[in-house]
Short mmCIF file of C-alpha atoms in Angstrom, two decimals:
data_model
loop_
_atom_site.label_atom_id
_atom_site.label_comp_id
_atom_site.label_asym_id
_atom_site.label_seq_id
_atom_site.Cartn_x
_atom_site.Cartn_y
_atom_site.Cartn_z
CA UNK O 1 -59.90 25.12 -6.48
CA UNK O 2 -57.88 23.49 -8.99
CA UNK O 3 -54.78 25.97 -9.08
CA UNK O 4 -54.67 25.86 -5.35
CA UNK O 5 -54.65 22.18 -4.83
CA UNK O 6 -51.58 22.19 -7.49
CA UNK O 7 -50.24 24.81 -5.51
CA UNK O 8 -50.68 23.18 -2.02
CA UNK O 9 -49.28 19.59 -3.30
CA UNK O 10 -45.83 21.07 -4.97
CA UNK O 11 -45.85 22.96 -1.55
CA UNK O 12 -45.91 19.79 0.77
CA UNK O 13 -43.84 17.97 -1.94
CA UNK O 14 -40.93 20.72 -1.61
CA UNK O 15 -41.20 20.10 2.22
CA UNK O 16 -40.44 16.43 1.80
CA UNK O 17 -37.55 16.71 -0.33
CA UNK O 18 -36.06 19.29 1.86
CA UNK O 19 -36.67 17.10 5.10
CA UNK O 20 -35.25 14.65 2.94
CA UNK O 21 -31.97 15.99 2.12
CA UNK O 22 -30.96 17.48 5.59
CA UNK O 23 -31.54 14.26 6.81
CA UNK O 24 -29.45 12.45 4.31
CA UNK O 25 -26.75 15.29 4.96
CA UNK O 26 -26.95 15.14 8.64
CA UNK O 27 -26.59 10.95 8.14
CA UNK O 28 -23.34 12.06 6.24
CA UNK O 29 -21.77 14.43 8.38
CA UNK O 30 -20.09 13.77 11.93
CA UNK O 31 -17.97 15.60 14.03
CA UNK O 32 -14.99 14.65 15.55
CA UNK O 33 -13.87 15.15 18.92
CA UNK O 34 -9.83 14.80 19.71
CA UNK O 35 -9.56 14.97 23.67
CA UNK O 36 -5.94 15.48 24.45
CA UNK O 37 -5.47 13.65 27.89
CA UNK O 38 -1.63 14.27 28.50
CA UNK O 39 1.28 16.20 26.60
CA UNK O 40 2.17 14.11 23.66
CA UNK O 41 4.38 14.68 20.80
CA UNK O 42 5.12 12.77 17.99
CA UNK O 43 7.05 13.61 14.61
CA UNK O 44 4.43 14.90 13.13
CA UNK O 45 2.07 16.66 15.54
CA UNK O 46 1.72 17.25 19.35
CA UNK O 47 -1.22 18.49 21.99
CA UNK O 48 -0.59 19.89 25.01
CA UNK O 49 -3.57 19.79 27.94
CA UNK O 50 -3.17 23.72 28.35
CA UNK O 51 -1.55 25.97 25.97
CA UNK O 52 -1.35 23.17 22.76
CA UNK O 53 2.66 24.24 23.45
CA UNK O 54 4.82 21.66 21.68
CA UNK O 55 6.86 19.15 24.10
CA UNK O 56 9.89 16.94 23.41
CA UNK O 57 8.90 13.21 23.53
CA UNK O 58 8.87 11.74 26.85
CA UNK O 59 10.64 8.07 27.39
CA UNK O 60 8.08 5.52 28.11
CA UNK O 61 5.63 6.63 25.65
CA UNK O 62 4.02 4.26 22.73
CA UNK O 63 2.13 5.65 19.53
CA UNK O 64 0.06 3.87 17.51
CA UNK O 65 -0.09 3.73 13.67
CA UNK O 66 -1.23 6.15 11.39
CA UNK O 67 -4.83 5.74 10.80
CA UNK O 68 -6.08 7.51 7.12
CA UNK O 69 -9.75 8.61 7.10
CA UNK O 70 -11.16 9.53 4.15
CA UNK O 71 -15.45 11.04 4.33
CA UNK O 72 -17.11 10.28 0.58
CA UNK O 73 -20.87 11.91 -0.28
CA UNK O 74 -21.21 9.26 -3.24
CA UNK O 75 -23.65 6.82 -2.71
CA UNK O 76 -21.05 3.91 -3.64
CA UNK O 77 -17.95 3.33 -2.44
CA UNK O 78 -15.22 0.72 -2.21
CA UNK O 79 -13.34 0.24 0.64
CA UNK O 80 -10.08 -1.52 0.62
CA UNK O 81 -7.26 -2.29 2.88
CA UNK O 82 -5.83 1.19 4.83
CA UNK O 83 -2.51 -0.10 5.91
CA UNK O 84 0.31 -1.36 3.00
CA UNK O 85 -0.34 -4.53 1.69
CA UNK O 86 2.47 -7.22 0.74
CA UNK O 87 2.74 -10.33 -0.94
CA UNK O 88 1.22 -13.42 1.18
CA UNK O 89 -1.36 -10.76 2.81
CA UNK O 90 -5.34 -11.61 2.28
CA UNK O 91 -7.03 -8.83 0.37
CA UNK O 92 -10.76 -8.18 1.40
CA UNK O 93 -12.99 -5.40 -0.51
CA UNK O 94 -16.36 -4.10 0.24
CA UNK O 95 -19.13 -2.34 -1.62
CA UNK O 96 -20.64 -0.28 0.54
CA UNK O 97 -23.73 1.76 -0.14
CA UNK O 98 -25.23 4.85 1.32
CA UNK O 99 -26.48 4.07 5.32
CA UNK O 100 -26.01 0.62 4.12
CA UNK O 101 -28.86 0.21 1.82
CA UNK O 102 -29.33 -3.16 0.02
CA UNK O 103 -27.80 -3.92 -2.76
CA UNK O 104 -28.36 -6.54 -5.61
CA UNK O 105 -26.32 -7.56 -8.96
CA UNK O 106 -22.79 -6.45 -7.55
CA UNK O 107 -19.94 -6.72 -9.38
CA UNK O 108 -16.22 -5.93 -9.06
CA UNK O 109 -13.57 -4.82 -11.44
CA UNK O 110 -9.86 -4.87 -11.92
CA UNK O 111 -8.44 -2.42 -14.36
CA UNK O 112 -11.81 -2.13 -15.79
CA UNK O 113 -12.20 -6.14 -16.30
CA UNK O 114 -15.33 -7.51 -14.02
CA UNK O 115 -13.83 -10.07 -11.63
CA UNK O 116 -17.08 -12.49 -11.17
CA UNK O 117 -20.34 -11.99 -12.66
CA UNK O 118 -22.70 -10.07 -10.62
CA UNK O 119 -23.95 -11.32 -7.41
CA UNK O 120 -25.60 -10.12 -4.13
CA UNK O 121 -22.30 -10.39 -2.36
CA UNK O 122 -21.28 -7.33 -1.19
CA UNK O 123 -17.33 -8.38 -0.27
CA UNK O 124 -14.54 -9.50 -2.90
CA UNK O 125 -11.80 -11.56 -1.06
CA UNK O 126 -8.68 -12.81 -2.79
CA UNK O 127 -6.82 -15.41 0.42
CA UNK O 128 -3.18 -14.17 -0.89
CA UNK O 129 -2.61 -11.63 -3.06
CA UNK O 130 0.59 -11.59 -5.55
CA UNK O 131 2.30 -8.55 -7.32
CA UNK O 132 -0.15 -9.52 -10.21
CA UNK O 133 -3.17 -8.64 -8.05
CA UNK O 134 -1.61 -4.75 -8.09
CA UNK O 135 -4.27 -2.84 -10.13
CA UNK O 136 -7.46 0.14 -10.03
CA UNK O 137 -10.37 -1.89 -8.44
CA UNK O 138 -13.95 -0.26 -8.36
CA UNK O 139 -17.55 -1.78 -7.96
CA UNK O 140 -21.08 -1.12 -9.57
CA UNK O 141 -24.28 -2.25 -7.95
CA UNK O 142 -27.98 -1.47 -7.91
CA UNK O 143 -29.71 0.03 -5.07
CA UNK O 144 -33.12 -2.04 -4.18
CA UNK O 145 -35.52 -0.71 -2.11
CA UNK O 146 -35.85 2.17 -0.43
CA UNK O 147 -33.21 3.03 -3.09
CA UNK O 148 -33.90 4.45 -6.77
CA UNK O 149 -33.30 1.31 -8.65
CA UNK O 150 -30.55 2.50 -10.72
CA UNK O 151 -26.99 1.41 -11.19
CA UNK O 152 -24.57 3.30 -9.24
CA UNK O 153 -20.67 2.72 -9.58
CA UNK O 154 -18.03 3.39 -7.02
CA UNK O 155 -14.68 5.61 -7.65
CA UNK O 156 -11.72 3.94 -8.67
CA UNK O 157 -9.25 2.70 -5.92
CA UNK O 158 -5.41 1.94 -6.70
CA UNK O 159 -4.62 -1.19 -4.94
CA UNK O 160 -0.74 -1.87 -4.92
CA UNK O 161 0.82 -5.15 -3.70
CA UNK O 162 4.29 -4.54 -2.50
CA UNK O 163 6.78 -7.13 -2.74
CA UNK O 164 7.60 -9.09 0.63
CA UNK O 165 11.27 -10.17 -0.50
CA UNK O 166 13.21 -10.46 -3.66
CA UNK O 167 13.87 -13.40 -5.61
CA UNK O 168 17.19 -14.76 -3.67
CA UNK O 169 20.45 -15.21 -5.82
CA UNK O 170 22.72 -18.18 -5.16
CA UNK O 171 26.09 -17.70 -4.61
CA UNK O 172 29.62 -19.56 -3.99
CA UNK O 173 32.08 -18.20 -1.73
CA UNK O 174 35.21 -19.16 -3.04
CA UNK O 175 38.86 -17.48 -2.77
CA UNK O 176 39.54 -19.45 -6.56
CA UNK O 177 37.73 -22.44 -8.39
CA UNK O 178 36.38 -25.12 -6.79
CA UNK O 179 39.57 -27.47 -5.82
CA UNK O 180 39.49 -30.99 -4.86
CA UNK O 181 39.76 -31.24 -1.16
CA UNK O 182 38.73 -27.90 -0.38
CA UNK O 183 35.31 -26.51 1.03
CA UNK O 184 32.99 -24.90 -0.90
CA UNK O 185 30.27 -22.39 0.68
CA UNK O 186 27.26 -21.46 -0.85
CA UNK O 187 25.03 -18.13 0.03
CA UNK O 188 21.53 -17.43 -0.85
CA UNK O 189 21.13 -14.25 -0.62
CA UNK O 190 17.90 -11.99 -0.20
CA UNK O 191 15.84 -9.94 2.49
CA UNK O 192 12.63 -9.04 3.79
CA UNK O 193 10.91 -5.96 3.80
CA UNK O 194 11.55 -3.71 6.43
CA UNK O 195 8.04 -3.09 7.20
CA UNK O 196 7.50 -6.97 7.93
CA UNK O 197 10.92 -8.08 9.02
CA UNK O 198 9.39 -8.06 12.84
CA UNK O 199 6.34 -10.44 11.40
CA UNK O 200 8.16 -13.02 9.28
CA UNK O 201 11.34 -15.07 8.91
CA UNK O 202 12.49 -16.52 6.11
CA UNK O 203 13.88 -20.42 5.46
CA UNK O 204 15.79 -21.46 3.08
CA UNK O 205 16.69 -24.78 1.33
CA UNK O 206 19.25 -25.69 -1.07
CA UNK O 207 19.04 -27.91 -4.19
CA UNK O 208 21.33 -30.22 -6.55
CA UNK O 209 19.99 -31.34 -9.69
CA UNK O 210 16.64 -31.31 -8.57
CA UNK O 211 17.51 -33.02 -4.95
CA UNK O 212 16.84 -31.16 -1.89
CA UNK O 213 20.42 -30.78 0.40
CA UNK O 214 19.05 -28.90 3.19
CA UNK O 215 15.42 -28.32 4.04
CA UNK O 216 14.17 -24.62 5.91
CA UNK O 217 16.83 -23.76 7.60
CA UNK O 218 17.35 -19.97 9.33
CA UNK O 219 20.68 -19.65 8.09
CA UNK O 220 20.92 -18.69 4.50
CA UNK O 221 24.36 -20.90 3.92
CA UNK O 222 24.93 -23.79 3.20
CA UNK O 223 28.75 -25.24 3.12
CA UNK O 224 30.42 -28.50 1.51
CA UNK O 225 33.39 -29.10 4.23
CA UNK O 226 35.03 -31.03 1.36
CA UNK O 227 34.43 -30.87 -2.13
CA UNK O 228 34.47 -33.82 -4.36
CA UNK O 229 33.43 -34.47 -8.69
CA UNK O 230 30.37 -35.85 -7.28
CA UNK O 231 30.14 -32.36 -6.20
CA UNK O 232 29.75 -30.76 -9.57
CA UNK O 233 26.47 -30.22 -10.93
CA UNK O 234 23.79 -27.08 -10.55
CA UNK O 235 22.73 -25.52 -7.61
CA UNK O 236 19.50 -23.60 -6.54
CA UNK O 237 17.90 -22.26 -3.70
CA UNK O 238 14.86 -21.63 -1.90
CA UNK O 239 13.52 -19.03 0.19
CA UNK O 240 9.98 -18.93 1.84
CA UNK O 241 8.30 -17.14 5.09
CA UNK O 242 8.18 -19.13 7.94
CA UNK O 243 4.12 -19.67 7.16
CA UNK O 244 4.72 -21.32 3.52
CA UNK O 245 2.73 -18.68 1.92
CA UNK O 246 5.50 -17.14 -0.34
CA UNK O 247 8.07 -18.83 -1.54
CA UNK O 248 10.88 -17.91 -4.82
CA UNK O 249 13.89 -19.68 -5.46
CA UNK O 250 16.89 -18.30 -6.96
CA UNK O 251 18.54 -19.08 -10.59
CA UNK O 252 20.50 -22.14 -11.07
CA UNK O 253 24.34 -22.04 -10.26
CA UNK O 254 26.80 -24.20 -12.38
CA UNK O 255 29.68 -25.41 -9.84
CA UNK O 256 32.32 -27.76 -11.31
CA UNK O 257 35.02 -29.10 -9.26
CA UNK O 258 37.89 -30.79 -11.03
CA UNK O 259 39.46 -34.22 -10.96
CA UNK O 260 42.06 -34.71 -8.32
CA UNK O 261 45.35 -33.89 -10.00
CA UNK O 262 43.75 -32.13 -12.73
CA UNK O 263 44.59 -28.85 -11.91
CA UNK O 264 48.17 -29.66 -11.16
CA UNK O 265 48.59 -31.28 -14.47
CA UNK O 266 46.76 -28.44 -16.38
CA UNK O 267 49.12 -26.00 -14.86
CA UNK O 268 52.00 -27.87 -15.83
CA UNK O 269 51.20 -28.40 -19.66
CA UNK O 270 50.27 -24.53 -19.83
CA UNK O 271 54.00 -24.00 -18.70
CA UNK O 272 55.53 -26.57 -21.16
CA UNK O 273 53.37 -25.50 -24.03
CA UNK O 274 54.24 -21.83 -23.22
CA UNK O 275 57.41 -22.05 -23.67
CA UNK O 276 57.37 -23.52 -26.80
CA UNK O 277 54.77 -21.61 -28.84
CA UNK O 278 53.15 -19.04 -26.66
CA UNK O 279 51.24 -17.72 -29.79
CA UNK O 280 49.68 -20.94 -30.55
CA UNK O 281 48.76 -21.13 -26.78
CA UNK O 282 46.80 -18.50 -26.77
CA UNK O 283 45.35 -18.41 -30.41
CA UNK O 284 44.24 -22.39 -29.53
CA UNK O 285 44.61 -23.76 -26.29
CA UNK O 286 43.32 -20.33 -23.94
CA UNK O 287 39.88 -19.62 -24.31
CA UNK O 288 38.73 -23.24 -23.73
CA UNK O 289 41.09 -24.06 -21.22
CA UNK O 290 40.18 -20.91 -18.72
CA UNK O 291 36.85 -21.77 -19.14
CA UNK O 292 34.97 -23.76 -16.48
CA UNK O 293 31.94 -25.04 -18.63
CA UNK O 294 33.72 -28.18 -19.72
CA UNK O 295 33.71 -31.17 -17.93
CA UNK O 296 36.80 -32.58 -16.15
CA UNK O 297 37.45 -35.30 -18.60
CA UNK O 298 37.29 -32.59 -21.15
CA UNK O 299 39.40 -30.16 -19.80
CA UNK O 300 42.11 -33.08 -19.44
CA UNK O 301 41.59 -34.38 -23.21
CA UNK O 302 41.52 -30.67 -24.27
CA UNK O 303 45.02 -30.11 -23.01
CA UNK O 304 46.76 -33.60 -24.17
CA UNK O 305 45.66 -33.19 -27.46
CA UNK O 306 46.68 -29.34 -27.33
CA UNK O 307 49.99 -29.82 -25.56
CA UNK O 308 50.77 -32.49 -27.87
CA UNK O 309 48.81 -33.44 -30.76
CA UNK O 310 46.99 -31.40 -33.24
CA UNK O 311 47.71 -27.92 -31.53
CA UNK O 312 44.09 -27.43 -31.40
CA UNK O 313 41.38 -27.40 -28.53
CA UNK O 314 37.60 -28.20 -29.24
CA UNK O 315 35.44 -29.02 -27.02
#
């Protein structure tokens, strides 16, 4: 009797496991239906309601986005965003287990680093992600019951934050050096992604020395009708989405606009001295005198004592 009730319970046991794993297959399989309603076409496929013939696209017609679906067997997975992800976008992640079985001491990673310690919170949110956040995210979690009680871990998913705009770059639109009188304009110059140009606009502001000129503005110039000295200094600017949520400013810009007269009398030493020693000119007097970092006082000593003195220009 012995032998046969063996027998009979690795019999019935078989049976349950079997039962078992069609069910958990059939839980895991679908099938998808596709019903073509009309003739459609787009780039990359088209359905016809009769002979699946291919049809040139119709005027009038609107497609939707791409949708990705991807079918996993594992009894972890993470699931992350499916359409492109930018800078300023929130990023939400979810451990999901098998027929969404409970789950206990969850914990996600970045680039094999465990973001928080391990929790019964099956979602990972970050409110706006950065380039930094770019990485390979997976989770680990235990199954409680009806589950086995073991740790399971999730495959590896690449997350990549894309960047929403460039860091702008300041620029002054000048047909020479900044003159006394005359207007300066300055550009700051960058652009949005062309995937999110329709959902965002970008403002811009301009600094001086650390004071704000003109505060989020559409247009990305900004113009000085008539520039002064008290014009010199450096320049920076700002551009952010029309939200707040991202926001880079450009490097600084040196602008130095000289005193009034200065350039006429500059112009006129460099003439005089020319003539009478053009190798000491240029051996002396040329390098600092083209160059715009010096201040106008500077420049002006610079040339006296050049055009006149010691035959020498330091600065």
């Amino acid at each position: 009797m012995k032998p046969i009730c063996v027998l009979t319970s690795w019999v019935f046991y078989i049976l349950l496991s079997i039962l078992w794993t069609a069910k958990m297959l059939s839980s895991a399989s679908f099938e998808t239906t596709l019903k073509c309603e009309e003739t459609v076409s787009t780039r990359e496929s088209s359905c016809h309601p009769d002979d699946e013939t291919t049809h040139p696209r119709k005027a009038g017609y609107t497609f939707s986005e791409p949708f990705h679906l991807i079918v996993s067997y594992d009894w972890l997975i993470l699931q992350g965003p499916a359409a492109p992800i930018f800078e300023g976008d929130p990023l939400v992640l979810r451990c999901q287990a098998w027929q969404d079985w409970p789950l206990t001491e969850v914990t996600f990673y970045r680039d094999g680093s465990a973001l928080a310690p391990p929790g019964p919170n099956k979602e990972f949110s970050i409110a706006l992600v950065q380039e930094a956040d770019s990485g390979y995210y997976h989770c680990s979690g235990i199954f409680r019951s009806p589950g086995l009680g073991n740790p399971e871990t999730a495959s590896t998913v690449a997350i990549t934050v894309q960047e929403l705009f460039p860091a702008p770059v300041l620029t002054a639109l000048l047909s020479a050096e900044p003159q006394e009188g005359g207007p300066v304009t300055l550009s700051c110059q960058t652009k949005l992604s062309p995937q999110r140009s329709a959902a965002h606009h970008l403002l811009y502001s301009f600094y001086k020395d650390g004071r704000i000129l003109h505060s989020r503005d559409l247009s990305s110039e900004f113009q000085i009708p008539t520039a002064s000295v008290e014009h010199s200094g450096s320049y920076w600017c700002e551009a952010a989405t029309d939200d707040g949520q991202v926001w880079k400013h450009s490097p600084e810009l040196e602008i130095r606009v000289p005193l009034p007269g200065i350039q006429l009398l500059r112009n006129k030493l460099l003439q005089q001295h020319l003539q009478r020693s053009p190798l000491s000119l240029y051996l002396h007097c040329l390098p600092p005198l083209l160059s715009m970092q010096a201040s106008p006082l500077q420049t002006l000593i610079c040339i006296t004592k050049c055009a006149f003195f010691s035959n020498t220009c330091k600065m």
